[in-house]
Short mmCIF file of C-alpha atoms in Angstrom, two decimals:
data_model
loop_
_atom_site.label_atom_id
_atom_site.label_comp_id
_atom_site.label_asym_id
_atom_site.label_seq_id
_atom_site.Cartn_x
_atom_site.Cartn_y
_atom_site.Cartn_z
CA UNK A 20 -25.68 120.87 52.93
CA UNK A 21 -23.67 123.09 54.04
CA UNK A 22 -24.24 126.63 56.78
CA UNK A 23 -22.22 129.67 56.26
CA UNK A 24 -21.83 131.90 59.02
CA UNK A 25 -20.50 135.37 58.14
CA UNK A 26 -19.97 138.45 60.81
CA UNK A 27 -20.01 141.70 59.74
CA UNK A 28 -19.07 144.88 61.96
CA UNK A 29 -20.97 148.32 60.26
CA UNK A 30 -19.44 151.22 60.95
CA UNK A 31 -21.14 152.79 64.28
CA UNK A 32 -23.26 155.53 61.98
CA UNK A 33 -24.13 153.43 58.96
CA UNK A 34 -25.42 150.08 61.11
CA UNK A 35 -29.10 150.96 59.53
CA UNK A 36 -27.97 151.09 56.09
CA UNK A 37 -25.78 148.10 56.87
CA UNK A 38 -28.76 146.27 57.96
CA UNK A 39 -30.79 146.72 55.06
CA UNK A 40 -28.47 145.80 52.98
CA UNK A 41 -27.68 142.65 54.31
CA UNK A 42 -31.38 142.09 53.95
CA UNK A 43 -31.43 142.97 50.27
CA UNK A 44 -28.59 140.32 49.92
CA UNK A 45 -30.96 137.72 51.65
CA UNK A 46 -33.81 138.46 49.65
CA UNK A 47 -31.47 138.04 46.26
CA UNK A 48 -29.70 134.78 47.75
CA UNK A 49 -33.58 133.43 48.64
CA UNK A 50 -34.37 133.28 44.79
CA UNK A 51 -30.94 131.92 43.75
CA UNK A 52 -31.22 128.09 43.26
CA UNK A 53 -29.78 125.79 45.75
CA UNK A 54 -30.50 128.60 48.80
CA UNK A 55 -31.93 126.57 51.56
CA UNK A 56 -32.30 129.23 54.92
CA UNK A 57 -31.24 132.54 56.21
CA UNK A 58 -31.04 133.72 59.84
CA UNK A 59 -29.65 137.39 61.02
CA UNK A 60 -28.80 137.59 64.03
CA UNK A 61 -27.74 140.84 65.55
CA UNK A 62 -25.07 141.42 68.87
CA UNK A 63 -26.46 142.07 72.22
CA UNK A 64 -23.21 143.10 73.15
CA UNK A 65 -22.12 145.18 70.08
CA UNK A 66 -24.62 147.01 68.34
CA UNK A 67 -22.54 147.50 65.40
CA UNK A 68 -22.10 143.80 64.84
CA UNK A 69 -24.77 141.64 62.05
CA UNK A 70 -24.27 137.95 61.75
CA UNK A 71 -25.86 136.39 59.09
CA UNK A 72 -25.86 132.32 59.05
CA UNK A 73 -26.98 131.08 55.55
CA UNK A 74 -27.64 127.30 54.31
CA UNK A 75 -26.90 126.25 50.74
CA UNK A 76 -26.92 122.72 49.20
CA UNK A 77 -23.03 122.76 48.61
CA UNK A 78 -19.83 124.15 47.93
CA UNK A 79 -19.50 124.36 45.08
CA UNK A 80 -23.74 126.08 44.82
CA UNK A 81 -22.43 129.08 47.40
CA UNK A 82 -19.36 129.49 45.14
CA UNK A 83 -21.98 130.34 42.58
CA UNK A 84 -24.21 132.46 43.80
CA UNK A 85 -20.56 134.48 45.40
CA UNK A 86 -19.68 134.87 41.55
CA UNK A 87 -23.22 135.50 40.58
CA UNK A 88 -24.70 138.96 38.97
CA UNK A 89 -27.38 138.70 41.40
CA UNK A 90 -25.04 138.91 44.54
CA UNK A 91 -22.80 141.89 43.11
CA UNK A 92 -26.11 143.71 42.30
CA UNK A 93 -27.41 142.91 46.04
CA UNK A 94 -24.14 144.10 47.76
CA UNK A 95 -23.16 147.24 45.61
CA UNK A 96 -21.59 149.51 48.00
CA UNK A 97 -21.53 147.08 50.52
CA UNK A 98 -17.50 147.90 51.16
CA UNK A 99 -18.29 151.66 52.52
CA UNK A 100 -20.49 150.45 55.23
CA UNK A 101 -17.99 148.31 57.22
CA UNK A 102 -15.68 148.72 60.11
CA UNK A 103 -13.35 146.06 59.09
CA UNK A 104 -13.87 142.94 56.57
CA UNK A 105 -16.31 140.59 57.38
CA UNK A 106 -15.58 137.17 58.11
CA UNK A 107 -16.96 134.05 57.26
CA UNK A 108 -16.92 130.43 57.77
CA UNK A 109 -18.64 127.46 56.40
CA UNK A 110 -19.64 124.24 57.80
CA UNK A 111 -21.11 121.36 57.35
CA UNK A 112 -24.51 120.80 58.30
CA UNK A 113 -25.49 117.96 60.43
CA UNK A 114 -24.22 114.01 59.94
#
């Protein structure tokens, strides 16, 4: 399994929108097979920052669901919304 932790910095008057569109993308990626969890997590310390940190069962799954129909659909317009590009990671979870 493998965790996926991507940050994402809205721009300072389009952090709502951001925010629910991230959650549209987390409702599509909860139906896509091989999802496992989702978790949002949003800055203390910068209220424009959303950090989303998503399980899958592999690779080569979340390489899927990036080229899927579903995910372009979910984040349509997402590129207007950000400060800067997000950035994301992944990682293997646990042993």
């Amino acid at each position: 399994m493998i965790g996926v932790l991507t940050h994402h910095w809205a721009k300072p008057d389009r952090v709502e929108e951001a925010r629910k569109l991230l959650d549209r993308n987390g409702l599509a990626q909860s139906k896509a097979p091989g999802f496992g969890s989702r978790h949002t997590l949003y800055s203390l310390s910068d209220p424009t920052k959303i950090t989303t940190l998503v399980t899958w069962e592999s690779n080569g799954i979340y390489d899927a669901w990036r080229a899927s129909p579903a995910r372009a659909a979910a984040m349509a317009g997402a590129d207007a919304l950000w400060a800067r590009p997000p950035e994301s990671e992944r990682f293997q979870v646990g042993g």
